[in-house]
XYZ file of C-alpha atoms in Angstrom:
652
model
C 28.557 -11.830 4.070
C 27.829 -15.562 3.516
C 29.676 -17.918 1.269
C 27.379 -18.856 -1.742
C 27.038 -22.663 -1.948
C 24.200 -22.373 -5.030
C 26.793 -22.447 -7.917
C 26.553 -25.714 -10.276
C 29.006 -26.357 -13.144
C 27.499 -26.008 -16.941
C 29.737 -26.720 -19.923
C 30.233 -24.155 -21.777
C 28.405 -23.142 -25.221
C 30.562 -20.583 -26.334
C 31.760 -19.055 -29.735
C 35.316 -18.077 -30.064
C 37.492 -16.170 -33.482
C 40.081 -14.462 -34.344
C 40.543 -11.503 -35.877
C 42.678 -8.647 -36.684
C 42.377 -5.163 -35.861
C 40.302 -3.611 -39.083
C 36.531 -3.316 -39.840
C 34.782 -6.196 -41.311
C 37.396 -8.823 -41.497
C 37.046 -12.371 -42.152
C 37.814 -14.502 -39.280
C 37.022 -17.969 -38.591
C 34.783 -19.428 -35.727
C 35.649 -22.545 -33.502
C 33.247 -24.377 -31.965
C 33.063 -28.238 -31.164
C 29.770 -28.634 -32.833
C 30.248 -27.211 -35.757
C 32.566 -26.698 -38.357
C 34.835 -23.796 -39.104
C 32.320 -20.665 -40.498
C 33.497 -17.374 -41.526
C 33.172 -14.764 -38.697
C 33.662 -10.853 -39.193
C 34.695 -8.518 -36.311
C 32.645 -4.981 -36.650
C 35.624 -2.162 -35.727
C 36.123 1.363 -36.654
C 38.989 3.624 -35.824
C 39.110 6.692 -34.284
C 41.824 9.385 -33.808
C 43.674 8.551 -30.356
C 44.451 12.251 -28.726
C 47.981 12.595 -28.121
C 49.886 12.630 -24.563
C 53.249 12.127 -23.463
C 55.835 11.892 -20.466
C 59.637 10.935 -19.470
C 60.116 8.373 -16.884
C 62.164 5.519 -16.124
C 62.200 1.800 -15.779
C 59.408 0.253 -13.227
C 61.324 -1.099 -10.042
C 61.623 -4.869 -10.934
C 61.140 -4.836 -14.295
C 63.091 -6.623 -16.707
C 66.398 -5.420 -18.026
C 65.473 -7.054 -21.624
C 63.784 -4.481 -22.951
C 64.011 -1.340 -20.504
C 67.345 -0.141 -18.981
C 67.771 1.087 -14.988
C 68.417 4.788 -14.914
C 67.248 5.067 -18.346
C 64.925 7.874 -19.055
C 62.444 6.876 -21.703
C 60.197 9.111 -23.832
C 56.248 7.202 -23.939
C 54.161 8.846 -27.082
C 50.425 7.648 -26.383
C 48.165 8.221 -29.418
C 50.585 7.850 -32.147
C 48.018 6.629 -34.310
C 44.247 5.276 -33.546
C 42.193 3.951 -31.050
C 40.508 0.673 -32.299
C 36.836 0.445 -31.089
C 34.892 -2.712 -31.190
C 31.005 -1.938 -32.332
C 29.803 -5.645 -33.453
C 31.218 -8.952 -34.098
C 29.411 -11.675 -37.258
C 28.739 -15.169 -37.118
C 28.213 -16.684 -40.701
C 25.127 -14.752 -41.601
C 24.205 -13.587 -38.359
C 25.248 -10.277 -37.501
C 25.783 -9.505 -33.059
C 25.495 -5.678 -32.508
C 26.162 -4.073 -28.841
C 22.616 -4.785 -26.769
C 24.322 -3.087 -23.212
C 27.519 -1.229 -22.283
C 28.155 -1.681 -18.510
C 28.457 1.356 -16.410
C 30.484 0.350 -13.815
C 33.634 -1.546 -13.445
C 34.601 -2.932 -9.765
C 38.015 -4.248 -9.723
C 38.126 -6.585 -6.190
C 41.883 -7.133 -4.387
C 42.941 -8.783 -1.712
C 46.642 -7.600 -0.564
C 48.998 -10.483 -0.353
C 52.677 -11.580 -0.141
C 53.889 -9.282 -3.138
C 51.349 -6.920 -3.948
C 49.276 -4.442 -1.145
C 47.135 -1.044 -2.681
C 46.049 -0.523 -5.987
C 48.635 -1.572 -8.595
C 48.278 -0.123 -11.931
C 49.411 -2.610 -14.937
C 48.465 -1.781 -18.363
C 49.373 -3.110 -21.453
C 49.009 -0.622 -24.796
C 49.498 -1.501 -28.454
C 53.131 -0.378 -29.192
C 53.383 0.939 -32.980
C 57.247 1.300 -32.486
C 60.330 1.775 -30.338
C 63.696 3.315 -31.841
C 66.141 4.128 -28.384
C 64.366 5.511 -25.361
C 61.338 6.527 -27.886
C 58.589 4.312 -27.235
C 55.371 5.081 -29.409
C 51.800 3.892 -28.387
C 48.834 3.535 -30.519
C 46.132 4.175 -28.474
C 44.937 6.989 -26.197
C 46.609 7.256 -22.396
C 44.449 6.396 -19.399
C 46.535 6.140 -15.864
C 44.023 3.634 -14.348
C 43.061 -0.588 -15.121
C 39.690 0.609 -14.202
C 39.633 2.929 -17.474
C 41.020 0.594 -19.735
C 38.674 -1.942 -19.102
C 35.556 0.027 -19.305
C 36.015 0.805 -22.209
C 35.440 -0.166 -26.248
C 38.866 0.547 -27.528
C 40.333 -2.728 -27.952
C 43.930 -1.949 -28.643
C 44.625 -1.291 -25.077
C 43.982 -3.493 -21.932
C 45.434 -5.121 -18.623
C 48.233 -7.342 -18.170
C 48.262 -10.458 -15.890
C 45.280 -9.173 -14.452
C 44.791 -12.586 -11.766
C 48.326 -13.460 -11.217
C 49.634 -13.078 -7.863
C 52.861 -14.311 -8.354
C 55.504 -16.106 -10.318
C 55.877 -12.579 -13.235
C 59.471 -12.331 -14.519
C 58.904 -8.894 -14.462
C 57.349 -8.152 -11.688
C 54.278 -8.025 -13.066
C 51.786 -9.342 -10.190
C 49.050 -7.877 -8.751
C 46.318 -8.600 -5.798
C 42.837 -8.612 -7.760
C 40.706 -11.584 -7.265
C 37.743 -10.319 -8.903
C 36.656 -7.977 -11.740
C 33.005 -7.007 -11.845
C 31.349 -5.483 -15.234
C 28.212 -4.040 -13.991
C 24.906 -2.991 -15.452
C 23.607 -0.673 -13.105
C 20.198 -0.412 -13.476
C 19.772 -4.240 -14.703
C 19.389 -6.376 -18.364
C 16.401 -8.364 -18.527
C 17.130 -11.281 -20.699
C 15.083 -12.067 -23.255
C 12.463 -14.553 -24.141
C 13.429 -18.528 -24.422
C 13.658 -18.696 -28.090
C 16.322 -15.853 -28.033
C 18.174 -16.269 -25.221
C 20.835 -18.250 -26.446
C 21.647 -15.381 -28.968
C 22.514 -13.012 -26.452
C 25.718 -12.976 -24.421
C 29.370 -10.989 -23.218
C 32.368 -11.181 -25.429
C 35.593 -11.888 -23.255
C 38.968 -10.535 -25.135
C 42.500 -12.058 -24.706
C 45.754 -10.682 -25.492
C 47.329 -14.027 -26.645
C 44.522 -16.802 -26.575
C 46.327 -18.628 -24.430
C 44.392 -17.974 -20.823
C 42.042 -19.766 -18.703
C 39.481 -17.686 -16.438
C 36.057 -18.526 -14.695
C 32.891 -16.156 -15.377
C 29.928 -15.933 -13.556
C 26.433 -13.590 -14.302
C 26.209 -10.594 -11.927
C 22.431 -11.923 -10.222
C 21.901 -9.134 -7.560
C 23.725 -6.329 -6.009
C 23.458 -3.727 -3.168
C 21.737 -0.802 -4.506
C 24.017 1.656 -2.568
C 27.027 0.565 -3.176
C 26.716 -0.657 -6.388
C 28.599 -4.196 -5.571
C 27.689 -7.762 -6.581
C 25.043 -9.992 -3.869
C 24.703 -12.699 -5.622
C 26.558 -14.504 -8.494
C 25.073 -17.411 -10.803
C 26.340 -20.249 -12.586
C 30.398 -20.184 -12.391
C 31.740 -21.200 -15.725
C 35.322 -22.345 -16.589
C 37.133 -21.411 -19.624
C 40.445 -22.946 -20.631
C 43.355 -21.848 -22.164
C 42.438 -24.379 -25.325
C 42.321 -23.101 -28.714
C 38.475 -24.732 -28.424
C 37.846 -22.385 -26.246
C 40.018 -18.859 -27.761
C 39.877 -18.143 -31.369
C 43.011 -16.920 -32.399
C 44.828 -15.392 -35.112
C 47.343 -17.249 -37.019
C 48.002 -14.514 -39.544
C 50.841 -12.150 -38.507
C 49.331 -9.038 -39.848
C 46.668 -9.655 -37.136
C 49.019 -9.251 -33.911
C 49.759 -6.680 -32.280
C 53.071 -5.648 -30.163
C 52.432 -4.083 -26.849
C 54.581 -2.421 -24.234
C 53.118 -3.026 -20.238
C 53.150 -0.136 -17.819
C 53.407 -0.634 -13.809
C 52.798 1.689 -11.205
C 52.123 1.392 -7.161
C 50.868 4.172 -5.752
C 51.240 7.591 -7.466
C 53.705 9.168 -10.022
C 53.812 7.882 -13.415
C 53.242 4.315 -15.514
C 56.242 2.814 -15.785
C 57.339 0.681 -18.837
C 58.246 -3.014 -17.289
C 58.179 -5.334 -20.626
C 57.609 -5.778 -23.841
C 55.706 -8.453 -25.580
C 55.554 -9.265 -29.164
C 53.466 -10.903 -32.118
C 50.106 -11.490 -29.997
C 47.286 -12.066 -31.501
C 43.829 -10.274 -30.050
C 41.236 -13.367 -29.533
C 37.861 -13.825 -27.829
C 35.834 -15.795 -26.371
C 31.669 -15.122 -26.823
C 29.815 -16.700 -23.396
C 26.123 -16.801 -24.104
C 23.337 -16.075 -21.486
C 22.483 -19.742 -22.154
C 25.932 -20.761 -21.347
C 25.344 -18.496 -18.085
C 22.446 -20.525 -16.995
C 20.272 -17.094 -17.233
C 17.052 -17.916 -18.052
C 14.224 -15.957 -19.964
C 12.397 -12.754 -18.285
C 15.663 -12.765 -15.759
C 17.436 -9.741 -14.413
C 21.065 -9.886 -13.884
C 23.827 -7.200 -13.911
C 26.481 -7.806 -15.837
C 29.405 -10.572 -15.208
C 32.340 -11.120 -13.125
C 35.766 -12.802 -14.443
C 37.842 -14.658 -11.843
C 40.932 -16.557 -11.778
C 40.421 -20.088 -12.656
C 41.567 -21.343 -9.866
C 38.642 -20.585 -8.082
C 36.118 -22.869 -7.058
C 32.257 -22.800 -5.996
C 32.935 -23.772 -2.490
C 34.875 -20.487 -2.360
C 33.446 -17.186 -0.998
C 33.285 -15.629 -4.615
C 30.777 -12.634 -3.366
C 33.187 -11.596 -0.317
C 36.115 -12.926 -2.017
C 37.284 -13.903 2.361
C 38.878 -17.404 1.322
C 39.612 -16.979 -2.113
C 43.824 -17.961 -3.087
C 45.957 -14.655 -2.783
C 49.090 -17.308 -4.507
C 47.755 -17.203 -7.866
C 50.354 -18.377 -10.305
C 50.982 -16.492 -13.403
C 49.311 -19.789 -15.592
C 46.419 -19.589 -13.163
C 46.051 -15.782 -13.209
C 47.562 -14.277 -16.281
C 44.288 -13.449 -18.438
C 45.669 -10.528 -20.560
C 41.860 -8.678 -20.312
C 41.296 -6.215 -23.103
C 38.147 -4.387 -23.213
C 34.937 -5.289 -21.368
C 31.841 -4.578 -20.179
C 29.931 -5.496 -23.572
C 26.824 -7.317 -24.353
C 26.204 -8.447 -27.805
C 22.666 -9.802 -29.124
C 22.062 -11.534 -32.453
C 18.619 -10.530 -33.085
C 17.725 -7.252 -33.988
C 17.038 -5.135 -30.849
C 14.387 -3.042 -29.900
C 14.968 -0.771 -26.658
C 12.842 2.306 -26.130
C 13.891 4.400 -23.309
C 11.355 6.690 -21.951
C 11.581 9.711 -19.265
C 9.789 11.824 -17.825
C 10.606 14.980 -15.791
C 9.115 18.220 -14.358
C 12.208 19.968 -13.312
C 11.506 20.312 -9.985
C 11.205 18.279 -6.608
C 8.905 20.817 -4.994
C 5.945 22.366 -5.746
C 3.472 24.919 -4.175
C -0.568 23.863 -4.481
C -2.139 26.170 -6.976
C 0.940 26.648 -9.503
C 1.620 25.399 -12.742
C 3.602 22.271 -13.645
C 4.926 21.431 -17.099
C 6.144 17.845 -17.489
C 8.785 16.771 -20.580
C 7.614 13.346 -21.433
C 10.411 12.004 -24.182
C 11.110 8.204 -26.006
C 13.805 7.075 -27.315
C 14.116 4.187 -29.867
C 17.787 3.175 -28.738
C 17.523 -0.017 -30.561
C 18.881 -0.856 -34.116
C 15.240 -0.983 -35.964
C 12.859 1.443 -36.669
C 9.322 0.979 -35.141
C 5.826 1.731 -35.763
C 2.513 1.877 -33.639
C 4.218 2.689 -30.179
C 1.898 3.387 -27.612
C 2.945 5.435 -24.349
C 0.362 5.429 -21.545
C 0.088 8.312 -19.161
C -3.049 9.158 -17.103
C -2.830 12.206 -15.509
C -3.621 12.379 -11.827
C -6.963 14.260 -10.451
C -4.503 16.323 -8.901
C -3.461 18.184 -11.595
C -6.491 20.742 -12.993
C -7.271 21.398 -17.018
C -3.984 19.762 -18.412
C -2.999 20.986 -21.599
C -0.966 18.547 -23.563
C 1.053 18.998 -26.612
C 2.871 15.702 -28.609
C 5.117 16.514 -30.781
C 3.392 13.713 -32.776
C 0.405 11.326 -32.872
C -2.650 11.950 -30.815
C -3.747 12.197 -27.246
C -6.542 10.470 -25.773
C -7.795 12.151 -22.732
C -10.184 9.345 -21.159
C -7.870 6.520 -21.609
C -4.679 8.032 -21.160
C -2.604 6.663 -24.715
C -0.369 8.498 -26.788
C -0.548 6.718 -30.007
C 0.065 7.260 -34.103
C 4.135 7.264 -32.919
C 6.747 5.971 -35.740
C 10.563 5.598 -34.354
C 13.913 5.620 -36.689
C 16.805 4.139 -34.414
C 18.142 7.317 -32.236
C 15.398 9.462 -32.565
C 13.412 11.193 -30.080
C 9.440 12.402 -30.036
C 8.102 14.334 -26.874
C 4.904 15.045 -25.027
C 4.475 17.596 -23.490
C 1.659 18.397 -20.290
C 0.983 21.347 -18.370
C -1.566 21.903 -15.493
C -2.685 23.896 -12.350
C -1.868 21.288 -9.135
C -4.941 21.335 -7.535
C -4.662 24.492 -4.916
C -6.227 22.146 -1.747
C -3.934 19.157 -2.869
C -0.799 18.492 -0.307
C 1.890 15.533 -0.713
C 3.577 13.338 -2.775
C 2.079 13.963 -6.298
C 3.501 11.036 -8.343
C 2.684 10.955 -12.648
C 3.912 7.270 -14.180
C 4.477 7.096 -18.032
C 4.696 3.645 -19.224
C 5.801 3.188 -23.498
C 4.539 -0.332 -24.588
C 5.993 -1.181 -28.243
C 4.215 -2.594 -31.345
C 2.510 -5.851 -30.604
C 4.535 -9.030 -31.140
C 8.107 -7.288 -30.366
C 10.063 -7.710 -27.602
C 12.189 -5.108 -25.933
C 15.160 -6.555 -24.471
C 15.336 -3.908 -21.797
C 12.066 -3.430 -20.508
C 13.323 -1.542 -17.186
C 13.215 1.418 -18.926
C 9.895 1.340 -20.658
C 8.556 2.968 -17.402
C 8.929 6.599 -16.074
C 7.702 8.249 -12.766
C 8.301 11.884 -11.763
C 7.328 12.217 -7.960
C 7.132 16.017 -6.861
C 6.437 16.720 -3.354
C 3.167 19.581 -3.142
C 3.469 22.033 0.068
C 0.354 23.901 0.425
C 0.333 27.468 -0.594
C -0.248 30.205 1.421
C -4.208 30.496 2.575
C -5.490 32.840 0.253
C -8.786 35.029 1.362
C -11.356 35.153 -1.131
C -14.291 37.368 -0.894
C -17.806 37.071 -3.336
C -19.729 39.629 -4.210
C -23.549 39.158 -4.979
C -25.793 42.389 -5.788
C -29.115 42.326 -5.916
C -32.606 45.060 -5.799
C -34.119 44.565 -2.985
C -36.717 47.147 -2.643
C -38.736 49.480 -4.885
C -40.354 51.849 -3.279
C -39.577 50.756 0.085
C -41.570 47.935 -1.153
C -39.199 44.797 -0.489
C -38.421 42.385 -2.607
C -37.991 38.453 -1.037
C -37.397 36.681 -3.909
C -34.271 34.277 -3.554
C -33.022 34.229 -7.822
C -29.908 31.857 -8.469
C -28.312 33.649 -11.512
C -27.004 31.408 -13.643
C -24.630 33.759 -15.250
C -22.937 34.328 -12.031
C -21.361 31.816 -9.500
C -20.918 33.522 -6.839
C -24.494 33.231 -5.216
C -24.540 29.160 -5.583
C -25.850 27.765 -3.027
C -22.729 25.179 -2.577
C -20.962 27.920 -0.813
C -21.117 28.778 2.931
C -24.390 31.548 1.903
C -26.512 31.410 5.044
C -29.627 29.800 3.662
C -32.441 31.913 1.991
C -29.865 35.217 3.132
C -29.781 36.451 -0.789
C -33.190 38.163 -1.123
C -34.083 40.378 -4.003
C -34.228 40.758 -8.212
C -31.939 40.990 -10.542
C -34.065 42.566 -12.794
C -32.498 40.604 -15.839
C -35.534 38.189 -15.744
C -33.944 34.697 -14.701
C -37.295 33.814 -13.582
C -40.664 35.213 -14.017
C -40.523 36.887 -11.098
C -37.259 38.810 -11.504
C -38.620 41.642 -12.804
C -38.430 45.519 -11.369
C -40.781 47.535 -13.269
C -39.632 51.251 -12.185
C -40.681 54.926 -13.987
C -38.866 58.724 -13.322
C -39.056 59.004 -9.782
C -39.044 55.489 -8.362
C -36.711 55.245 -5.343
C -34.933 51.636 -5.684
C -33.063 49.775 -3.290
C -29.549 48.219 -4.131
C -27.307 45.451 -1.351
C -24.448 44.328 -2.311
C -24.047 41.058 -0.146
C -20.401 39.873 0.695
C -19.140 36.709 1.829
C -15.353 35.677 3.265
C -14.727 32.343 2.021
C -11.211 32.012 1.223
C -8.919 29.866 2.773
C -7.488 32.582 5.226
C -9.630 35.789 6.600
C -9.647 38.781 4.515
C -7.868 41.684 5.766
C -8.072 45.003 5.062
C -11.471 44.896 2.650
C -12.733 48.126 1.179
C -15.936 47.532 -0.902
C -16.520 50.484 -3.549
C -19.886 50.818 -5.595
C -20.879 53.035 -8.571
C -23.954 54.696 -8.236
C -26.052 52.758 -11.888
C -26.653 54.881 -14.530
C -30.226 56.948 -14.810
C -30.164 57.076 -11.038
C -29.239 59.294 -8.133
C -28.075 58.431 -4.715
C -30.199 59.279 -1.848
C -27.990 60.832 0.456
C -30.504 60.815 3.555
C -32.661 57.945 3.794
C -30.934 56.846 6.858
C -30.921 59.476 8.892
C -33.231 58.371 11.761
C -31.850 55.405 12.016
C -29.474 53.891 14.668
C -27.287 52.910 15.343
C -24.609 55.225 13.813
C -21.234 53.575 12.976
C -18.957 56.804 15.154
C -20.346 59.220 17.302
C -18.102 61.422 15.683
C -20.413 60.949 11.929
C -21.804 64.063 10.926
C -24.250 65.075 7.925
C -26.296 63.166 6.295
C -26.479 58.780 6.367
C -27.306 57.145 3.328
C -25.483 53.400 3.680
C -26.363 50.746 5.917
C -24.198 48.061 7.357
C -24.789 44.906 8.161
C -21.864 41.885 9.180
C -23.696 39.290 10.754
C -26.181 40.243 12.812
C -24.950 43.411 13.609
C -25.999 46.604 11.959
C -24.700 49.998 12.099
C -25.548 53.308 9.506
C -22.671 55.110 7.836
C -22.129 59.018 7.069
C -21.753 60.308 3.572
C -18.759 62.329 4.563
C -15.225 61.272 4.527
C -15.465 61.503 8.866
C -12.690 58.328 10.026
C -13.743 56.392 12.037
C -16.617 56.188 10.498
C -16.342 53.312 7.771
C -18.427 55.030 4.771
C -18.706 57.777 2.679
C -20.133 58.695 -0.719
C -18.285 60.497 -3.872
C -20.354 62.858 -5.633
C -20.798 62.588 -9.400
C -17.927 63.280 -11.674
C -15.652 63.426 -8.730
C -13.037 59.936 -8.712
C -13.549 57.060 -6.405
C -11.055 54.541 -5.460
C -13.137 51.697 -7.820
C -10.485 50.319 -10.050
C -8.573 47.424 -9.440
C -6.543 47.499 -5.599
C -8.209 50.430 -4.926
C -7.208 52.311 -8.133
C -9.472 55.999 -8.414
C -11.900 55.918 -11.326
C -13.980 58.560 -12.402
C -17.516 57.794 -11.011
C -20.220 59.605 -13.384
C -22.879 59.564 -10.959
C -21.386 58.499 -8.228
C -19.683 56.070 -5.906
C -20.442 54.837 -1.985
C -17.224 52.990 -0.420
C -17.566 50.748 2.990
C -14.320 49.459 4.745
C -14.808 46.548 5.903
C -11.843 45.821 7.325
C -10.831 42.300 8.367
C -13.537 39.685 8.028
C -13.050 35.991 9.073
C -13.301 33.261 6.649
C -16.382 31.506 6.670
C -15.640 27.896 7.719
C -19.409 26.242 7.797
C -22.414 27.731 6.634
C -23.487 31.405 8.881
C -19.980 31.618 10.079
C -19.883 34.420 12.444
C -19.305 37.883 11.330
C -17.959 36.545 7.571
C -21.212 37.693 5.148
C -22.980 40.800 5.549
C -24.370 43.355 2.765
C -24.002 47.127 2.083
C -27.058 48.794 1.224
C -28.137 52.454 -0.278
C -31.000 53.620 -2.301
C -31.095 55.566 -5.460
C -33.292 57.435 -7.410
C -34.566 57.060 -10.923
C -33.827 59.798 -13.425
């Protein structure tokens, strides 16, 4: 990993108060360009859960305030957990823009400290003996009580390497507060209203911070680091209590390894204080993308390796290195923020060709004002067949994709809602993008999240067979018919499909054209085919074609009889069906004689002509064909994959 040589020095533009632990309390604000303006910290309270343990002095520790071989009672969540939500400057209110969502705490093991030392520091409401009780809620790691909101809890000499009375030194060099999936900073003219609040048990300690610019998308850890920025112990620099009501007394806990915090030392009559570094400060700069911060020790410098942390100082003294860190990982903007989240999501990874998908398209207004005339873009891929979509408000457009009409309080949630056939041919990645755009002329400070994708990958289904049926009169009389009549009613005998051409001779007698017409009286023999054709996607196995004798007519039973040839030389009685698949033709019996592939059903008697082959009474009638397995036509006269059944009938 290579040492980062790209770091210039920028004085630093910060804000700094002091405050006490309470909701909306007047503070002042120091700042060497301007004069002393009244500053509110925004905090609420919340009930800490209760939690305790006996254990004894930490090894090292001082004897001031802790005894060897002295068992001590610790009482976490005596009273309330203090959360910061906001902090005010004069009239200008800063409200939470981005909580980071991961905390990397970097060591280096040196002379006094190897592993992962544990030192936390919790507000201490009262000790009376071996009773120690602690305000806020327990949490066993540094990690946890820096990630955190709750303010009255933190780390203790979180840099120092060496030189604690009390044995208080640890091995981090680094402590990374890290925004995941990225904060785009915002345009010029608001940049410098946007920024991290730093807190300080005390006031009193220098650190150096730097903007997180880049990190490995794996493992989560910084690439790249910006400008490095040094602030002092100065009062310029901390704002700082002076009011004793607004300190707080704290016990610190120590542990190495496992078993149980230890108490190590008290410390009294500290005032909480902070330090606001804007992205302006940071030497961010508008449209950017950066990933939180990272606090260092200040003595630290840019010709260090601050990204591998390989020649960093593991001798940190305790004035060097004894930043009492509260809570962290908060971004605070002035202005009021707009952030609309938007996802999208089928529920699945997988998908078979010809099923249904339902995608959950929701947005979020996770800002702090309400909006009007949001717009959410989705155009729905080819792939997916008559989409049906349902918004939970507004209106759809169809041809140009928007979702629009859509009103948003702050933390509410409308939804869209699409459902489709995936296209049964289509195979791959199918991948649907929503995009939310808000109202013209605002800016959302978090614009990575304005877009969703949902990527499903389509298998193709099994091949499904598919066999059409056309039927048509193709004789009267023994007169034929060669008219070739598209029906429009019916699809099946388009001529898109693999038909051999000119193969679908005959009338409908409906009148489609003015030829279609089959003028018959009492007596008139008439001619029906029924033409098939295998054009699904996988041959059809296992066919059995069954056909009611029409109404007003009776079935012939022996027009075939002298021809050949017969379909078994085992068929006996009378033929009255013809067979053709292909080019081949063969005449079927009327009798149920296997192997023979026909027979007829007399009137009144039931014929397997229901749906898969379920029996059906069959008033005059019914001739069934098996036709067994028949390839699927791939090109137009596939071999053996159309044919027609044919029988004659009387008219009544």
């Amino acid at each position: 990993m290579k040492v980062l040589q790209s770091f210039t020095r920028m004085q630093l533009n910060r804000l700094a108060w002091s405050f006490c632990l309470a909701g909306g309390i007047s503070i002042t604000i120091l700042d060497s360009a301007k004069a002393q303006i009244p500053v509110s910290i925004n905090t609420t309270s919340a009930p800490a859960p209760p939690f305790s343990y006996t254990t004894q002095k930490a090894p090292g520790g001082t004897t001031t305030n802790y005894s060897t071989f002295t068992n001590y009672t610790l009482n976490f969540g005596k009273s309330t957990n203090f959360i910061f939500s906001g902090i005010s400057i004069g009239a200008a209110n800063y409200s939470v823009q981005q909580t980071a969502d991961i905390i990397g705490i970097r060591r280096r093991n040196n002379a006094q400290v190897t592993g992962a030392r544990q030192i936390i520091l919790f507000q201490r409401d009262s000790k009376v003996a071996t009773t120690v009780d602690l305000a806020p809620s327990f949490v066993d790691t540094m990690e946890a009580a820096l990630l955190s909101n709750i303010i009255n809890r933190g780390a203790d000499n979180v840099f120092a390497n060496t030189g604690d009375a009390a044995g208080n030194n640890n091995n981090i060099e680094r402590i990374d507060f890290i925004t995941s999936t990225g904060i785009t900073a915002p345009s010029a003219s608001k940049i410098g209203q946007v920024g991290f609040v730093v807190l300080d048990r005390g006031g009193n300690d220098p650190f150096k911070i730097a903007a997180i610019t880049a990190i490995n998308p794996v493992t989560n850890q910084p690439t790249a680091l910006g400008t490095l920025v040094s602030v002092s112990s100065s009062t310029t620099n901390w704002g700082r209590s002076t009011n004793s009501s607004q300190t707080i007394n704290t016990t610190v806990l120590r542990r190495d390894g496992s078993g149980d915090l230890q108490p190590s030392e008290d410390a009294n009559n500290q005032p909480i204080s902070g330090t606001f570094v804007s992205y302006t400060t940071l030497g961010i700069t508008a449209g950017q993308k950066i990933y939180g911060y990272a606090i260092f020790p200040s003595d630290v410098t840019i010709l260090m390796d601050l990204v591998g942390l390989t020649n960093v100082p593991t001798d940190t003294n305790i004035t060097s290195g004894g930043l009492d860190l509260l809570a962290g990982g908060l971004s605070f903007t002035e202005y009021p923020t707009t952030d609309l989240k938007i996802t999208k999501t089928d529920n699945q990874t997988t998908a078979i060709a010809g099923s249904t998908i339902n995608y959950l398209i929701s947005i979020t207004n996770q800002g702090t004002s309400a909006l009007t005339s949001i717009k959410v873009t989705d155009v729905i891929p080819t792939a997916i067949q008559s989409p049906v979509l349902t918004p939970s408000t507004g209106s759809y457009n169809s041809t140009t994709g928007d979702w629009t009409g859509l009103n948003l309080a702050p933390n509410t949630t409308i939804t869209l809602t699409i459902s489709g056939r995936i296209d049964p041919i289509f195979s791959g990645t199918l991948a649907n993008t929503a995009t939310v755009s808000p109202p013209s002329g605002v800016e959302d400070f978090n614009p990575d999240n304005n877009s969703a994708t949902d990527t499903t990958t389509v298998t193709p289904a099994s091949p499904i067979p598919n066999v059409r049926l056309v039927k048509r009169i193709t004789a009267l009389n023994s007169t034929p018919y060669t008219n070739t009549i598209d029906d429009p009613a019916d699809t099946n005998d388009d001529s898109s499909h693999n038909w051999t051409p000119n193969y679908l001779t005959g009338r409908t007698g409906k009148g489609v054209t003015a030829g279609d017409t089959v003028p018959v009286k009492p007596g008139d023999s008439l001619e029906y085919t029924i033409y098939f054709l295998s054009d699904g996607a996988a041959p059809a196995q296992n066919v059995r074609l069954c056909d009611l004798v029409p109404t007003n007519t009776t079935f012939l039973p022996s027009v075939f009889n002298s021809n050949t040839p017969k379909d078994s030389g085992t068929s006996v009685g009378d033929f009255g069906i013809r067979l053709t698949i292909g080019s081949s033709t063969s005449y079927l019996s009327n009798a149920n004689d296997t192997p023979d592939r026909g027979q007829f059903f007399a009137s009144g008697t039931s014929a397997p002509c229901g749906i898969n082959g379920a029996l059906v009474v069959a008033p005059n009638g019914a001739i069934t064909v098996n036709l067994n397995n028949i390839p699927n036509a791939t090109t137009k006269g596939t071999p053996n994959s159309f044919g027609f059944i044919r029988f004659r009938a009387k008219v009544n």
